[in-house]
Amino acid sequence: MPKIIIANWKMAPPSLQEAKKLFGETAKIKNLNDTEIVVAAPFIYLELLINLSKKSKIKLAAQDVLWENPPVGGGAYTGEISPNMLKNLGVEYVIIGHSERRQNLKETDEMINKKIIASVKAGLKVILCVGEPKRNSIKQAKNYIKKQLEKDLKGIPNNYKLKTNQLIIAYEPVWAISTNKNAKPDTPENALQMTKFIKNFLKPKTYNLKPKVIYGGSVSSKNIEGFLRHEEIEGALVGGASLTSDFVKIIKIAQKYS
Ligand code: 13P
């Protein structure tokens, strides 16, 4: 099965010039096979990168979105971006529920649920991030993820139909994200267990849509092989390493497993 590798640039790089250069490095990669590459860039770089992406096979993602799709003349949400704005610009994916937004910006499961619904309605593909803040035991982690999925996907897909490939679940244990204190990647074995758990949990709800489940948290070219060699782990969400030359190496490794 083709793997998907998603770069989450977070709040970087600091200038449009650097964003262009960084994107160019990835766009140069030849023979992508079926490996899908997505770059989640800050809103203000998306338009330029969409134009650049037309010459490559790279797709663009936003890192967040609001839960409203106001009609013309509406839109009393200063500073926010709607799903329709992203869709009309040519953005294909949107990351929703990243742990940094949950923690630092107090995003709740209810807000995340509304964002997913509005994005699905607008025809965007959703990358929903879930992950436990601490790993005491796998059992506790599974419980935590189950609750997040239940709340974040409430009413979906029963009331809001999803298209095939419209939902990706990124399993990102918060403690494994490189910017957190004492962060280290999860072991491929544990990530595999969690991936299988998520897939089994979603199976009755998402019928035959088979959402992809990918891993995120301190992914680098040194450890990605351990994750991707498991068929069930269908890709990676890459933070820090996506801003360095390591990202090209990561993609090259993913090509072997696609
Ligand atoms: P790192 O790859 O830097 O750990 O970040 C993971 C992440 O938060 C991607 O969304």
Coordinates of C-alpha atoms and ligand atoms in Angstrom, one line a residue:
M1 CA 0.0 0.0 0.0
P2 CA 1.3 3.5 -0.8
K3 CA 2.6 5.4 2.2
I4 CA 1.8 9.0 3.0
I5 CA 4.5 11.4 4.4
I6 CA 3.2 14.7 5.8
A7 CA 5.5 17.5 6.7
N8 CA 4.2 19.7 9.5
W9 CA 6.2 22.9 9.3
K10 CA 4.4 24.3 12.4
M11 CA 5.2 28.0 12.8
A12 CA 8.2 27.9 10.4
P13 CA 10.2 29.0 8.4
P14 CA 10.2 32.7 9.3
S15 CA 10.1 34.1 5.7
L16 CA 8.4 33.3 2.4
Q17 CA 11.8 33.1 0.7
E18 CA 12.8 30.3 3.0
A19 CA 9.5 28.6 2.6
K20 CA 10.0 28.6 -1.1
K21 CA 13.5 27.1 -0.8
L22 CA 12.4 24.4 1.7
F23 CA 9.5 23.4 -0.6
G24 CA 11.9 23.3 -3.6
E25 CA 14.1 20.7 -1.9
T26 CA 11.2 18.3 -1.6
A27 CA 9.7 19.2 -5.0
K28 CA 13.0 18.1 -6.6
I29 CA 12.6 14.5 -5.6
K30 CA 12.2 12.2 -8.6
N31 CA 10.3 8.9 -8.9
L32 CA 7.9 9.3 -6.0
N33 CA 6.2 6.0 -7.0
D34 CA 2.9 6.1 -5.2
T35 CA 4.3 7.7 -2.1
E36 CA 2.0 10.7 -1.3
I37 CA 3.8 13.8 0.0
V38 CA 1.9 16.5 1.8
V39 CA 3.3 19.8 3.2
A40 CA 1.4 21.4 6.0
A41 CA 2.6 25.0 5.8
P42 CA 1.5 28.2 7.6
F43 CA -1.6 29.8 6.0
I44 CA 0.3 32.8 4.6
Y45 CA 2.6 30.6 2.4
L46 CA -0.1 28.3 1.0
E47 CA -1.0 30.3 -2.1
L48 CA 2.5 30.5 -3.3
L49 CA 3.3 26.9 -2.5
I50 CA 0.1 25.7 -4.3
N51 CA 1.4 27.4 -7.4
L52 CA 4.8 25.8 -7.0
S53 CA 3.2 22.4 -6.3
K54 CA 1.6 22.3 -9.8
K55 CA 5.0 21.3 -11.2
S56 CA 5.4 18.5 -8.6
K57 CA 3.3 15.9 -7.1
I58 CA 3.3 17.5 -3.6
K59 CA 0.0 18.3 -2.0
L60 CA -0.7 21.1 0.5
A61 CA -2.3 21.1 3.9
A62 CA -3.3 23.8 6.3
Q63 CA -2.4 23.3 9.9
D64 CA -5.8 24.4 11.3
V65 CA -9.2 25.8 10.2
L66 CA -12.3 27.3 11.8
W67 CA -15.5 25.4 12.2
E68 CA -17.6 27.9 10.3
N69 CA -18.2 28.3 6.6
P70 CA -19.9 31.7 6.5
P71 CA -22.0 32.7 3.5
V72 CA -21.0 35.8 1.5
G73 CA -21.3 38.8 3.7
G74 CA -21.0 36.7 6.9
G75 CA -17.8 35.8 8.5
A76 CA -17.6 37.7 11.8
Y77 CA -14.5 35.8 12.9
T78 CA -11.6 38.1 12.9
G79 CA -8.3 36.4 12.1
E80 CA -9.8 33.1 11.2
I81 CA -9.7 31.0 8.0
S82 CA -12.7 29.0 6.8
P83 CA -12.8 25.5 5.2
N84 CA -14.2 27.0 2.0
M85 CA -11.4 29.5 1.8
L86 CA -8.9 26.7 1.9
K87 CA -10.8 24.6 -0.6
N88 CA -11.2 27.5 -3.0
L89 CA -7.5 28.2 -2.8
G90 CA -6.7 24.6 -3.9
V91 CA -5.6 23.2 -0.5
E92 CA -6.3 19.5 -0.3
Y93 CA -5.8 18.6 3.4
V94 CA -6.1 20.2 6.8
I95 CA -4.6 19.1 10.1
I96 CA -7.1 19.2 12.9
G97 CA -6.6 18.6 16.6
H98 CA -2.8 18.8 16.8
S99 CA -1.7 18.4 20.4
E100 CA 0.0 21.8 20.4
R101 CA -3.3 23.5 19.7
R102 CA -5.1 21.3 22.2
Q103 CA -2.6 22.2 24.9
N104 CA -1.4 25.7 24.2
L105 CA -4.5 27.1 22.6
K106 CA -7.0 25.2 24.7
E107 CA -8.7 23.6 21.7
T108 CA -11.4 21.2 23.0
D109 CA -12.7 18.0 21.5
E110 CA -16.0 19.8 20.8
M111 CA -14.2 22.5 18.7
I112 CA -12.2 19.8 16.9
N113 CA -15.5 17.9 16.1
K114 CA -17.0 21.0 14.6
K115 CA -13.9 21.7 12.6
I116 CA -13.9 18.2 11.2
I117 CA -17.6 18.4 10.2
A118 CA -17.1 21.8 8.5
S119 CA -14.0 20.6 6.7
V120 CA -15.7 17.4 5.5
K121 CA -18.6 19.4 4.2
A122 CA -16.3 21.7 2.3
G123 CA -14.6 18.7 0.7
L124 CA -11.3 19.0 2.5
K125 CA -9.4 15.9 3.6
V126 CA -8.8 15.8 7.3
I127 CA -5.7 14.7 9.2
L128 CA -7.0 14.2 12.7
C129 CA -4.2 14.1 15.4
V130 CA -4.7 12.1 18.5
G131 CA -2.3 11.0 21.2
E132 CA -1.9 10.6 24.9
P133 CA 0.0 13.2 27.0
K134 CA 1.8 10.5 29.0
R135 CA 2.5 6.8 28.5
N136 CA 1.9 5.0 31.7
S137 CA 0.7 1.9 30.1
I138 CA -0.6 0.8 26.6
K139 CA -3.9 0.0 28.2
Q140 CA -4.3 3.6 29.5
A141 CA -3.1 5.0 26.2
K142 CA -5.8 3.0 24.3
N143 CA -8.5 4.3 26.7
Y144 CA -7.3 7.9 26.2
I145 CA -7.3 7.6 22.4
K146 CA -10.7 5.8 22.4
K147 CA -12.2 8.8 24.2
Q148 CA -10.6 11.3 21.9
L149 CA -11.8 9.5 18.8
E150 CA -15.3 9.2 20.2
K151 CA -15.6 12.9 20.9
D152 CA -13.7 14.2 17.9
L153 CA -15.6 12.0 15.4
K154 CA -19.0 12.4 17.1
G155 CA -21.8 12.1 14.4
I156 CA -19.2 11.1 11.8
P157 CA -19.8 9.4 9.4
N158 CA -23.4 8.6 10.4
N159 CA -24.7 12.2 9.9
Y160 CA -21.8 13.6 7.8
K161 CA -20.7 11.2 5.1
L162 CA -17.1 10.9 4.3
K163 CA -15.5 10.1 1.0
T164 CA -12.9 7.4 0.7
N165 CA -9.5 8.7 1.8
Q166 CA -11.1 11.8 3.4
L167 CA -9.9 11.0 6.9
I168 CA -6.4 10.2 8.1
I169 CA -5.7 9.5 11.8
A170 CA -2.3 10.7 12.9
Y171 CA -1.3 8.9 16.1
E172 CA 1.1 11.3 17.8
P173 CA 1.8 10.4 21.4
V174 CA 2.4 13.9 22.9
W175 CA 5.4 12.8 25.0
A176 CA 7.2 11.6 21.8
I177 CA 7.0 15.0 20.0
S178 CA 10.6 16.3 19.7
T179 CA 10.0 19.7 21.3
N180 CA 8.7 18.2 24.5
K181 CA 11.0 17.5 27.5
N182 CA 12.8 14.2 27.4
A183 CA 11.0 13.3 24.1
K184 CA 11.9 10.1 22.4
P185 CA 10.1 8.3 19.6
D186 CA 7.6 5.5 20.4
T187 CA 8.9 2.0 19.7
P188 CA 7.6 0.7 16.4
E189 CA 6.1 -2.3 18.3
N190 CA 4.0 0.0 20.5
A191 CA 3.0 2.3 17.7
L192 CA 1.9 -0.7 15.7
Q193 CA -0.3 -1.9 18.6
M194 CA -1.9 1.5 18.9
T195 CA -2.4 1.7 15.1
K196 CA -4.2 -1.7 15.1
F197 CA -6.3 -0.5 18.1
I198 CA -7.3 2.7 16.2
K199 CA -8.2 0.7 13.1
N200 CA -10.3 -1.8 14.9
F201 CA -12.0 0.9 16.9
L202 CA -12.9 2.8 13.7
K203 CA -13.8 -0.2 11.6
P204 CA -17.5 -0.5 12.5
K205 CA -17.9 3.3 12.4
T206 CA -16.2 4.1 9.1
Y207 CA -17.6 1.0 7.2
N208 CA -15.3 0.4 4.3
L209 CA -13.6 3.8 4.2
K210 CA -10.5 2.3 5.8
P211 CA -8.9 5.6 7.1
K212 CA -5.2 5.5 7.0
V213 CA -3.4 5.6 10.3
I214 CA 0.0 7.1 10.5
Y215 CA 2.6 7.7 13.2
G216 CA 4.1 11.0 14.4
G217 CA 6.6 11.9 17.1
S218 CA 10.4 12.4 16.6
V219 CA 10.3 10.7 13.2
S220 CA 13.7 10.9 11.4
S221 CA 15.5 9.1 8.6
K222 CA 17.2 7.0 11.4
N223 CA 14.0 5.5 12.8
I224 CA 11.3 5.8 10.1
E225 CA 12.0 2.4 8.6
G226 CA 11.1 0.7 11.8
F227 CA 7.6 2.2 11.6
L228 CA 7.0 2.0 7.8
R229 CA 8.0 -1.6 7.5
H230 CA 4.7 -2.5 9.2
E231 CA 2.0 -2.5 6.6
E232 CA -0.6 -1.2 9.1
I233 CA 1.4 2.0 9.7
E234 CA 0.6 3.8 6.5
G235 CA 2.8 6.8 6.8
A236 CA 4.3 9.5 9.1
L237 CA 3.6 13.0 10.3
V238 CA 7.0 14.7 10.5
G239 CA 7.7 17.9 12.5
G240 CA 11.3 19.0 13.2
A241 CA 12.9 16.8 10.6
S242 CA 10.7 18.2 7.9
L243 CA 12.5 21.5 8.2
T244 CA 15.9 19.9 7.4
S245 CA 17.6 17.9 4.7
D246 CA 16.6 14.8 6.6
F247 CA 13.1 15.1 5.1
V248 CA 14.4 14.1 1.6
K249 CA 16.0 11.0 3.2
I250 CA 12.7 10.2 4.9
I251 CA 10.8 10.3 1.6
K252 CA 13.4 8.1 -0.1
I253 CA 13.0 5.5 2.6
A254 CA 9.2 5.7 2.3
Q255 CA 9.4 5.1 -1.4
K256 CA 10.8 1.7 -0.7
Y257 CA 7.7 0.7 1.3
S258 CA 5.1 2.2 -1.1
Ligands
13P1 P1 8.4 16.1 15.7 O1 8.6 15.3 14.4 O2 9.3 17.3 15.7 O3 8.5 15.3 16.9 O4 6.9 16.7 15.6 C1 5.9 15.8 15.5 C2 4.7 16.6 15.2 O5 4.2 17.3 16.1 C3 4.1 16.6 13.9 O6 2.9 17.1 13.8

